[in-house]
Amino acid sequence: MTSKDISQPLFKLTKLSLAMLCITSVNSYAAQQAEKEIEKSLEEVVVVAQKRAQSIQDVPVTITAYDGDFLESVGIGELDALSDITPGLVIQEQSPNNPGFVIRGITSDSGSSQSSSRVSVYYNGVDVSRSRGSYFELFDIEGIEVVKGPQATLFGTAASVGAISVATRKPEQDFSAQIKASVGNFSAKNLSGFVTGGSNLVQGRFAFTSRTRDGFIENIAGNDDSQSAGGFVQEDMHALDHVSYRPSLRITPNNDVTIDLVYTYEKNDDSGTSFKNGLYAPTGGDTSPYSFVELSGSPLSKDVFGKEDLGVERTVNDLNLTVNWDVNDNLTVTSITAQRSFDSLEVFDGDGTQAWFLEFAEAAEGDQFSQELRAVYTTGDFTTIFGASYFDEDGSQAVPFSTEESVFLNCLGLLGSDLPCINTDGSVNVLTPYLTEGAATLLPYSLEFTNYGENTAYSAFADVSYRATNALELTAGLRYVKEEKRSGYQSDAPNSVLTGAALFTVDTGGEVFYAEADYDDWLPRFNALYEINPTTNVYATISKGRRSEVLEVSSMSTAQGDAAISVSEVPAEVIWNYETGIKGKALQNRVDYSVAMFYQEYSNFQVTLQDEEGVAYSADAGSATNIGFEAEVRALLSDEFEVFANTAFLDAEIDDDSNNGQLAGNTFRLQPEWTFSTGVFYGTEISNSLSLTSSLIYSYRTEVFFEPENAPISGLDISQEAFGLMSARVGIASNANWSVSLYANNLLDEEYLVDAGNTGGGFGNPTFVAGAPRMFGVEFTMNFGTAGL
């Protein structure tokens, strides 16, 4: 055995010991403080992960939950910020059009209309997991639950590794209102608020948010010193312009029936993502992801992409009708009817240079309709949940591409020229005049390929919990799902302007080709919950998750170099999850904690790869194994101090088996081996009418790989080393219903990457996306009516 063989397990054991020591220290300190008189206790956390209200301690699955007040107190208004404080969760946000959700090492971020999600994102009880439509603003939120492990029985097939469930606040009868405004660096301006009120019969609520901010990565394209070919000045990258509003109506005809109608509108108009080339520097600059870029886009942007500049234009409409009927003391029936649509266009510079090289766009559309009817019946020692659901979605993803042909061929090294793609002074080598002997100055080339997906799913499910003894509860659940899939593909790739031959072998001549298939499966779960004493429960879980088969229609090259239609089926990814854990409270409810350990086996592990022409496709990477643990603790150290700490360890990789091909032994992408976060909250009265509030939160992640290959591209490392982020808030609140706070995110101005490799990596030109630098500002809140109580 080598020293590395010995040191790696010892290193992991040491980090595990340190994590447990931290949690033990919190408990020890809290025990010391218990001797002092503390009037407060931690509030009971109530969740609805099992479709009924329960104490989080009584739910035999691993859950992290936050209420809306906590999210507001720490300034969390975007989904990706959740992963800073949630063990086992990573949310990557390149843009609102391209979020990536990672639970226990498994990434769900595919934009293809032909593939399915792994992580269910639920919005007011409805699956909204289609990647380009799953991002939404977090404002006026009732609560968020992050449920880990396969949850297909109660959440549907998309929850093959877990679910994120977000519930918005509903109307109230008493009048209350709030207005919140903040300003910060990079010209950040945020405005949000709500108003609610009504009668016994009808209550209404209107909530809104508006966020704008300048970009934090300068883009010099089009400036006087720039040598890019875009022809006009581009915005700085990562600028935000988000608007969302949510009117909702609640009708309560009697004490037993509640009808909620919620409409949500969201509009994003952002400047786009700073894909920075790691090989070629912008004019007068360097290749650091954190310095300025020169992303010019395509001179044909309006004609090819339908948009003149880089960036994201995205609109989402969501309508939800939920009816709850308490039929009697034992039976509750719920109906959820929902429709959601999104329309997005993102234009991006895929090569990350000033060259007219790899200019791409993505135009994605989607419409979905769902209906779920379920009932919860409780009698004696039994609680039974049963129901059926219907889900239908129709989507498309078009990917236009534009390039200057001589630049494209030269930058890929296909011309045999000694001239570099980009000179050291930043100038681009456009070789068209030489190749055409002066007949042309530019050789514009553009193509477009589109994938289509029509998916319909029918489900029936039942879940029964039985109180076998006063201390033991057993649960068994089963969902049957039948899916009907119809996938399509279309491409339009003209021949090379220079030679007349095919430059890409993806052309269908504009004709759409379809394939159809049906699939079904049974998805069980088995849980046991045992009450050791009134404050401590242990549980064990066995559950099955499934990511649907991919029916992929695309094009391929024949032996003669022509394009032909290819229809392939990637088998369903199946996961078996074995888990055990303990949840408890201590010191008169001033401490609560949970620890979970799990082992997961995957078959037909699905990955997304790129072919030699940069086109993404789904592949079966074989078997994979995932083992880890998660721990959380909260403690009320005094009436003024509250602390939390959590950690997660994950050893997740594709099995090192020769049958698993080129990815055998590789770590899952986007998943750190260790995550850790801790925070402290302090609040106290400073006068009869004023109080001080404050928080300090630190989160840490170890190294992650951004691509499944776990390997450098063109000699550049495609990973992010371990890093930590800190955020802080301090404010003064008045009994007169106003408050003012100072806040800072990434307080220490840490440099870190959000992503690397990307589209350019498929062409040997990896690009790198910088994370946000230090953001700070001041926030003012004014409450009216009962909102200030």
PDB file of N, CA and C in Angstrom, residues 29 186 194 206 259 297 377 389 481 580 659 680 711:
ATOM      1  N   TYR A  29     -21.331  23.843  24.189  1.00  0.00           N
ATOM      2  CA  TYR A  29     -21.484  25.240  24.601  1.00  0.00           C
ATOM      3  C   TYR A  29     -22.928  25.505  25.028  1.00  0.00           C
ATOM      4  N   PHE A 186     -22.054  48.303  -7.913  1.00  0.00           N
ATOM      5  CA  PHE A 186     -22.409  47.956  -9.289  1.00  0.00           C
ATOM      6  C   PHE A 186     -23.802  48.486  -9.639  1.00  0.00           C
ATOM      7  N   PHE A 194     -45.321  43.836  -0.852  1.00  0.00           N
ATOM      8  CA  PHE A 194     -46.585  43.117  -0.967  1.00  0.00           C
ATOM      9  C   PHE A 194     -47.674  43.917  -0.269  1.00  0.00           C
ATOM     10  N   PHE A 206     -50.937  40.845  -3.435  1.00  0.00           N
ATOM     11  CA  PHE A 206     -50.128  41.213  -4.592  1.00  0.00           C
ATOM     12  C   PHE A 206     -48.704  41.432  -4.105  1.00  0.00           C
ATOM     13  N   ILE A 259     -59.674  27.696  -1.585  1.00  0.00           N
ATOM     14  CA  ILE A 259     -59.346  27.761  -3.011  1.00  0.00           C
ATOM     15  C   ILE A 259     -58.296  28.845  -3.202  1.00  0.00           C
ATOM     16  N   GLY A 297     -19.719  38.851 -29.953  1.00  0.00           N
ATOM     17  CA  GLY A 297     -20.848  38.264 -30.643  1.00  0.00           C
ATOM     18  C   GLY A 297     -20.634  38.233 -32.140  1.00  0.00           C
ATOM     19  N   TYR A 377     -55.965  10.191   4.052  1.00  0.00           N
ATOM     20  CA  TYR A 377     -56.985   9.591   4.921  1.00  0.00           C
ATOM     21  C   TYR A 377     -56.301   9.038   6.164  1.00  0.00           C
ATOM     22  N   SER A 389     -52.004  11.575 -11.167  1.00  0.00           N
ATOM     23  CA  SER A 389     -51.583  12.838 -11.774  1.00  0.00           C
ATOM     24  C   SER A 389     -51.413  12.670 -13.272  1.00  0.00           C
ATOM     25  N   VAL A 481     -45.765   4.832 -13.120  1.00  0.00           N
ATOM     26  CA  VAL A 481     -45.708   5.912 -14.092  1.00  0.00           C
ATOM     27  C   VAL A 481     -45.643   5.326 -15.496  1.00  0.00           C
ATOM     28  N   THR A 580     -30.028   5.894   6.520  1.00  0.00           N
ATOM     29  CA  THR A 580     -30.425   5.865   7.921  1.00  0.00           C
ATOM     30  C   THR A 580     -30.020   7.171   8.576  1.00  0.00           C
ATOM     31  N   ASN A 659     -16.105  -1.769 -18.135  1.00  0.00           N
ATOM     32  CA  ASN A 659     -17.352  -1.710 -18.894  1.00  0.00           C
ATOM     33  C   ASN A 659     -17.947  -0.309 -18.947  1.00  0.00           C
ATOM     34  N   VAL A 680     -23.941  32.619  12.662  1.00  0.00           N
ATOM     35  CA  VAL A 680     -24.328  33.123  13.971  1.00  0.00           C
ATOM     36  C   VAL A 680     -25.279  34.298  13.773  1.00  0.00           C
ATOM     37  N   ALA A 711     -10.798  15.985 -16.766  1.00  0.00           N
ATOM     38  CA  ALA A 711      -9.482  16.097 -17.400  1.00  0.00           C
ATOM     39  C   ALA A 711      -9.289  17.499 -17.966  1.00  0.00           C
TER      40      ALA A 711
END
